[in-house]
Coordinates of N, CA and C in Angstrom, one line a residue:
X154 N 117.3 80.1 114.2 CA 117.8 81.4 114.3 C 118.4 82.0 113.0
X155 N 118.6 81.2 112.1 CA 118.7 81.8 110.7 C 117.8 82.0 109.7
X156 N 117.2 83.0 109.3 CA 116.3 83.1 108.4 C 116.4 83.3 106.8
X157 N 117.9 83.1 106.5 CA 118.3 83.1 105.5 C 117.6 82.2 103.8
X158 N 117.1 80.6 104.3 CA 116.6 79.8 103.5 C 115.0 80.2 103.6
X159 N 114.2 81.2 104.7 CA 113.1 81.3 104.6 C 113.1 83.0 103.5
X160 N 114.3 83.7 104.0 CA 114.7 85.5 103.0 C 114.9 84.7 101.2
X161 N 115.0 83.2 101.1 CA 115.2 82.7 99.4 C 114.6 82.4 99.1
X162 N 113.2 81.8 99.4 CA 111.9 81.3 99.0 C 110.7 82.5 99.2
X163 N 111.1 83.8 98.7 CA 110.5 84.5 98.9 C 110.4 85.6 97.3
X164 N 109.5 86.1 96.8 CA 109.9 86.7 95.1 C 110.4 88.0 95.9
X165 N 111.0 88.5 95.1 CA 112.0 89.5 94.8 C 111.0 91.0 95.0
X166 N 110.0 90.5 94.3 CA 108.6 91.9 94.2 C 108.5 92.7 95.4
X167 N 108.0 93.9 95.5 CA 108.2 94.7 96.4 C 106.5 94.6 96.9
X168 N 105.8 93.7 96.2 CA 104.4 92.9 96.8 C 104.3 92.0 97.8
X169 N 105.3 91.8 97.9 CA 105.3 90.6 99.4 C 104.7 90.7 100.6
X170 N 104.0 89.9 101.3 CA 103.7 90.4 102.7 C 104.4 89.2 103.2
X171 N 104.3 89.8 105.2 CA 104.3 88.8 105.6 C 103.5 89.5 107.5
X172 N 102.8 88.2 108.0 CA 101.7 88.1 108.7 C 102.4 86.9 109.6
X173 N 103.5 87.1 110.7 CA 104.0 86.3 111.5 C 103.4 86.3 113.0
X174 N 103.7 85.2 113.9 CA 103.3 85.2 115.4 C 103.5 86.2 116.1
X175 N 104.5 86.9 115.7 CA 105.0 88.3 116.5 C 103.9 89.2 116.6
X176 N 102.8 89.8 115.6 CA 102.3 90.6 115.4 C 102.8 91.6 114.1
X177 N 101.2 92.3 113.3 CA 101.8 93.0 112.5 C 101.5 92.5 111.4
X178 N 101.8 93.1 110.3 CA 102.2 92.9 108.6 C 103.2 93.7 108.0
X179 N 104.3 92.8 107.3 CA 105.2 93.5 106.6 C 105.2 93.2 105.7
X180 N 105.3 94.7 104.7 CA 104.6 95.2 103.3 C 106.2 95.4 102.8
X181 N 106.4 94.8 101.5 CA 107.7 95.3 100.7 C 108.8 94.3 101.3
X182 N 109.9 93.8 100.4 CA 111.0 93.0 100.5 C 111.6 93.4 101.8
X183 N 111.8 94.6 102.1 CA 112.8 95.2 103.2 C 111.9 94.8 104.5
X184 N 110.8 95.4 104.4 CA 109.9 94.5 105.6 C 109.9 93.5 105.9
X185 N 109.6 92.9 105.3 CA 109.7 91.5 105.0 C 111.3 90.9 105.5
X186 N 112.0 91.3 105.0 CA 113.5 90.6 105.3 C 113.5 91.4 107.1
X187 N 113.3 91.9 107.6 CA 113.5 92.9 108.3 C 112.5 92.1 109.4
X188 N 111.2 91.5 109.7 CA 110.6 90.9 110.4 C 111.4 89.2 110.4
X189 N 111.3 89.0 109.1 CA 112.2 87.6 109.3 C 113.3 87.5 110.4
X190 N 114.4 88.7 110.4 CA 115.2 88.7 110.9 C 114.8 88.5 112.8
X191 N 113.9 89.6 112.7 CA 113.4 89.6 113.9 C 112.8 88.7 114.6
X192 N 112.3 88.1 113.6 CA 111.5 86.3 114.4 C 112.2 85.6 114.5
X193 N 113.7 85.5 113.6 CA 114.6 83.9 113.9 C 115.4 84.3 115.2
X194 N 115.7 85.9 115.4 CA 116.3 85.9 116.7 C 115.4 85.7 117.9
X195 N 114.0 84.8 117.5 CA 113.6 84.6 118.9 C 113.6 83.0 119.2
X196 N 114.2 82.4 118.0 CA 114.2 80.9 118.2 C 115.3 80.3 118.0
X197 N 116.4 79.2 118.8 CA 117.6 78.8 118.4 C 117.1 77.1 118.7
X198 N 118.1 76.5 118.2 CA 118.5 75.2 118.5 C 117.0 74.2 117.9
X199 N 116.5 74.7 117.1 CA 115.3 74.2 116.6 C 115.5 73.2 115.1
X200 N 114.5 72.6 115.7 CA 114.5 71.3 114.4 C 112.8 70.8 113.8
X201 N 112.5 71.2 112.9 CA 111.4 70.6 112.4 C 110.8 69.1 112.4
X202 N 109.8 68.8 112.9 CA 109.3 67.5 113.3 C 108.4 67.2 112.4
X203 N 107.5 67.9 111.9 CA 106.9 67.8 110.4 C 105.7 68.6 110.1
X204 N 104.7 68.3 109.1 CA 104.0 69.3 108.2 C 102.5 68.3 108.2
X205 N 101.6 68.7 108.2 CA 100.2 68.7 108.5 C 99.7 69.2 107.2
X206 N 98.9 69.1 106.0 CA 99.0 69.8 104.9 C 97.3 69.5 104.7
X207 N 96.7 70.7 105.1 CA 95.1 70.7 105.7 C 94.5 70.9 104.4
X208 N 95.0 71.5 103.1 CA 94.6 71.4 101.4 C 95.6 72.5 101.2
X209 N 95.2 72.2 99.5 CA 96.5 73.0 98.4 C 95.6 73.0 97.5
X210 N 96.0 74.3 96.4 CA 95.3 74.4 94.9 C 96.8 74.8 94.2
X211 N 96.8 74.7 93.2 CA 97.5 75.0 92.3 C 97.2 75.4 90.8
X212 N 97.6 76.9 90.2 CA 96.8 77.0 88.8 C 98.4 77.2 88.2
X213 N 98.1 77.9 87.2 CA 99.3 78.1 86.7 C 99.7 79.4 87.0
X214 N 98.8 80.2 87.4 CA 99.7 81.5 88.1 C 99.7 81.9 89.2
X215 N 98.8 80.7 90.5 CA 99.0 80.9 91.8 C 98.9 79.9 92.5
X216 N 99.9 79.7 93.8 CA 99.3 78.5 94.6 C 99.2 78.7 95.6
X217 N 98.9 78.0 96.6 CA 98.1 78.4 98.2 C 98.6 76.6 98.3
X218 N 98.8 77.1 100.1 CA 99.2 76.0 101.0 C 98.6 76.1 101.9
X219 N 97.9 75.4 103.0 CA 96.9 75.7 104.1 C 97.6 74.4 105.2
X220 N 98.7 74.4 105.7 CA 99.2 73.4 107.2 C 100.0 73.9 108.0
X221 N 99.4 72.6 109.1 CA 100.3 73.3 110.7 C 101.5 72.3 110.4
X222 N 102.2 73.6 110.4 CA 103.9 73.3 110.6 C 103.6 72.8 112.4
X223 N 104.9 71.6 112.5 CA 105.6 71.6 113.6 C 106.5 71.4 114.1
X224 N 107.6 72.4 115.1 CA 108.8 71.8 115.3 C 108.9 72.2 116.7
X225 N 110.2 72.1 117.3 CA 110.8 72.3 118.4 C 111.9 73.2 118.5
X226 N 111.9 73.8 119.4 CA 113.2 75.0 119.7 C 112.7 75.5 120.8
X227 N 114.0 76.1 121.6 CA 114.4 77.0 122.1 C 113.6 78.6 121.9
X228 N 112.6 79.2 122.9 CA 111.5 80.2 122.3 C 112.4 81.0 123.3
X229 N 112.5 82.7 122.9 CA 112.9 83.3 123.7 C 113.7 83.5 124.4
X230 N 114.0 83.8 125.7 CA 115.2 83.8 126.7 C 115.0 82.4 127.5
X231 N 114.4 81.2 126.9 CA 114.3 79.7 127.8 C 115.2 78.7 126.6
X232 N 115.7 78.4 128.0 CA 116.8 77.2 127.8 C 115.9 75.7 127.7
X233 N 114.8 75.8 127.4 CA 113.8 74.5 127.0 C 113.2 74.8 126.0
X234 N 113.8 73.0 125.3 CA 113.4 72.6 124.3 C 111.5 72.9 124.1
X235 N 111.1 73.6 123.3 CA 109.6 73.8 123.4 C 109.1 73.3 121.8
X236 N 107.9 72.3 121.8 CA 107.3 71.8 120.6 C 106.3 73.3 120.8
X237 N 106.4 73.7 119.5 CA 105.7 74.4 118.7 C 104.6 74.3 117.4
X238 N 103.5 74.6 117.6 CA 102.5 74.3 116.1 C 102.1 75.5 115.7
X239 N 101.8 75.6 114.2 CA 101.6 77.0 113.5 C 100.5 76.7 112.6
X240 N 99.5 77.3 112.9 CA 98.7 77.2 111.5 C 98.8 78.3 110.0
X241 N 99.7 77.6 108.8 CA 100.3 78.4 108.1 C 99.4 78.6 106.6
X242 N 99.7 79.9 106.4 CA 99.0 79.6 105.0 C 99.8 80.5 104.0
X243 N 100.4 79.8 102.9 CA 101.1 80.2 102.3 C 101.1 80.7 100.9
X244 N 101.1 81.6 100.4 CA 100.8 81.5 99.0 C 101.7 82.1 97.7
X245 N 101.7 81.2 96.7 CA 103.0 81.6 95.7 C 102.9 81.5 94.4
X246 N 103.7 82.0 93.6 CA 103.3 82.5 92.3 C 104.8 82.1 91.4
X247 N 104.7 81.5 90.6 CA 106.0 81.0 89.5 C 106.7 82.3 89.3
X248 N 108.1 82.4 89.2 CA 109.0 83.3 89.1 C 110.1 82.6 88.4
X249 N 110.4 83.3 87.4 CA 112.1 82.6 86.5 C 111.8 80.8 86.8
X250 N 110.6 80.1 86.6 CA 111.0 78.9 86.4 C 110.7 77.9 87.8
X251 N 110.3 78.8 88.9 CA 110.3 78.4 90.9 C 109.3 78.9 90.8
X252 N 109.0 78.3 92.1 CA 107.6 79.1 92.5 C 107.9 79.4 94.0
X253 N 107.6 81.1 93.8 CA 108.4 81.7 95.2 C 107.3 82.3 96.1
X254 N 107.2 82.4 97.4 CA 106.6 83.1 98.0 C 106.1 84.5 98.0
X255 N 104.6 85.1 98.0 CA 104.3 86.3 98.1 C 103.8 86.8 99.3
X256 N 102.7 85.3 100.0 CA 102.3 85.9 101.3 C 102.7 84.9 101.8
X257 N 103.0 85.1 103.2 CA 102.9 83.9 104.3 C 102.5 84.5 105.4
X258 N 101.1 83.5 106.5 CA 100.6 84.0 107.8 C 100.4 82.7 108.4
X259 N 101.2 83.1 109.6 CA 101.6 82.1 110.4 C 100.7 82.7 112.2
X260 N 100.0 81.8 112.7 CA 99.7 82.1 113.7 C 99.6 80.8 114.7
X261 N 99.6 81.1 116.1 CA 100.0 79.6 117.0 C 98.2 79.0 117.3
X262 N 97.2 79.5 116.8 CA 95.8 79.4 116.5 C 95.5 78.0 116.1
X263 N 96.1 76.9 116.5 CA 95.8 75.6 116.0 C 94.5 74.9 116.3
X264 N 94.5 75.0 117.6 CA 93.5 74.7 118.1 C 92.0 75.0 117.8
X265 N 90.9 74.9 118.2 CA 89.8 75.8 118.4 C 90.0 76.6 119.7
X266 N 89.8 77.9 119.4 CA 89.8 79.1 120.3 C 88.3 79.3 120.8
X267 N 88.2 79.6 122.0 CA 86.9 80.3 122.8 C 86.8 81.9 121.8
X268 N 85.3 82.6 121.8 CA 85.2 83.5 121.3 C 85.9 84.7 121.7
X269 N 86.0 84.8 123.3 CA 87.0 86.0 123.9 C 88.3 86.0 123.3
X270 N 88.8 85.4 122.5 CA 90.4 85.2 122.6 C 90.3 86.3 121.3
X271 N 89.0 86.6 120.6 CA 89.6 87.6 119.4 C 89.3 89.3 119.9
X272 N 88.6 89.2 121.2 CA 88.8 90.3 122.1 C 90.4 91.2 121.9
X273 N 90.1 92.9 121.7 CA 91.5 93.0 121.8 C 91.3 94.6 123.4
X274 N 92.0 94.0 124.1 CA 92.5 94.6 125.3 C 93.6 95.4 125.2

């Protein structure tokens, strides 16, 4: 429910996106901080169980992460513990000496999907 350590690992640039399960894309730091906010208030009491890391590249001025996060929490207005998986893809660029986030898209898509599911209704 805190999104605070995910609002630090993010660059400062007004280039940021972010592409979360809620739906949407937010463009610019304020969006960006502003969806964060809005997705940790849908999850409490959660603990990370571990990381799946499907490939990575790394140059010297960009890197990309491609795994399914997984943890457990509390989704919603339910008082059950729920395992959760994300297929994440992340990508970041050296800043002052770190290397910080510019995009991140997170979708619950782990699986193989049937063709109808990219139908939009």
């Amino acid at each position: 429910g805190d999104p605070s350590a995910y609002k630090a690992m993010y660059s400062q640039g007004e280039d940021i996106t972010l592409a979360n399960p809620f739906g949407g894309v937010a463009r610019g730091r304020a969006e960006v901080e502003e969806r964060l906010d809005r997705a940790a208030a849908n999850f409490r009491d959660g603990e990370i169980v571990g990381f799946e890391t499907i490939t990575k590249s790394v140059t010297s001025e960009l890197a990309y992460l491609l795994e399914v996060e997984k943890c457990k929490a509390k989704v919603g207005g339910s008082d059950e513990l729920t395992p959760i998986e994300l297929r994440v893809t992340t990508v970041f660029r050296p800043e002052a000496g770190t290397w910080k986030v510019v995009h991140r898209h997170a979708d619950p898509a782990v699986a193989p999907q049937p063709p109808e599911t990219v139908i939009q209704r």
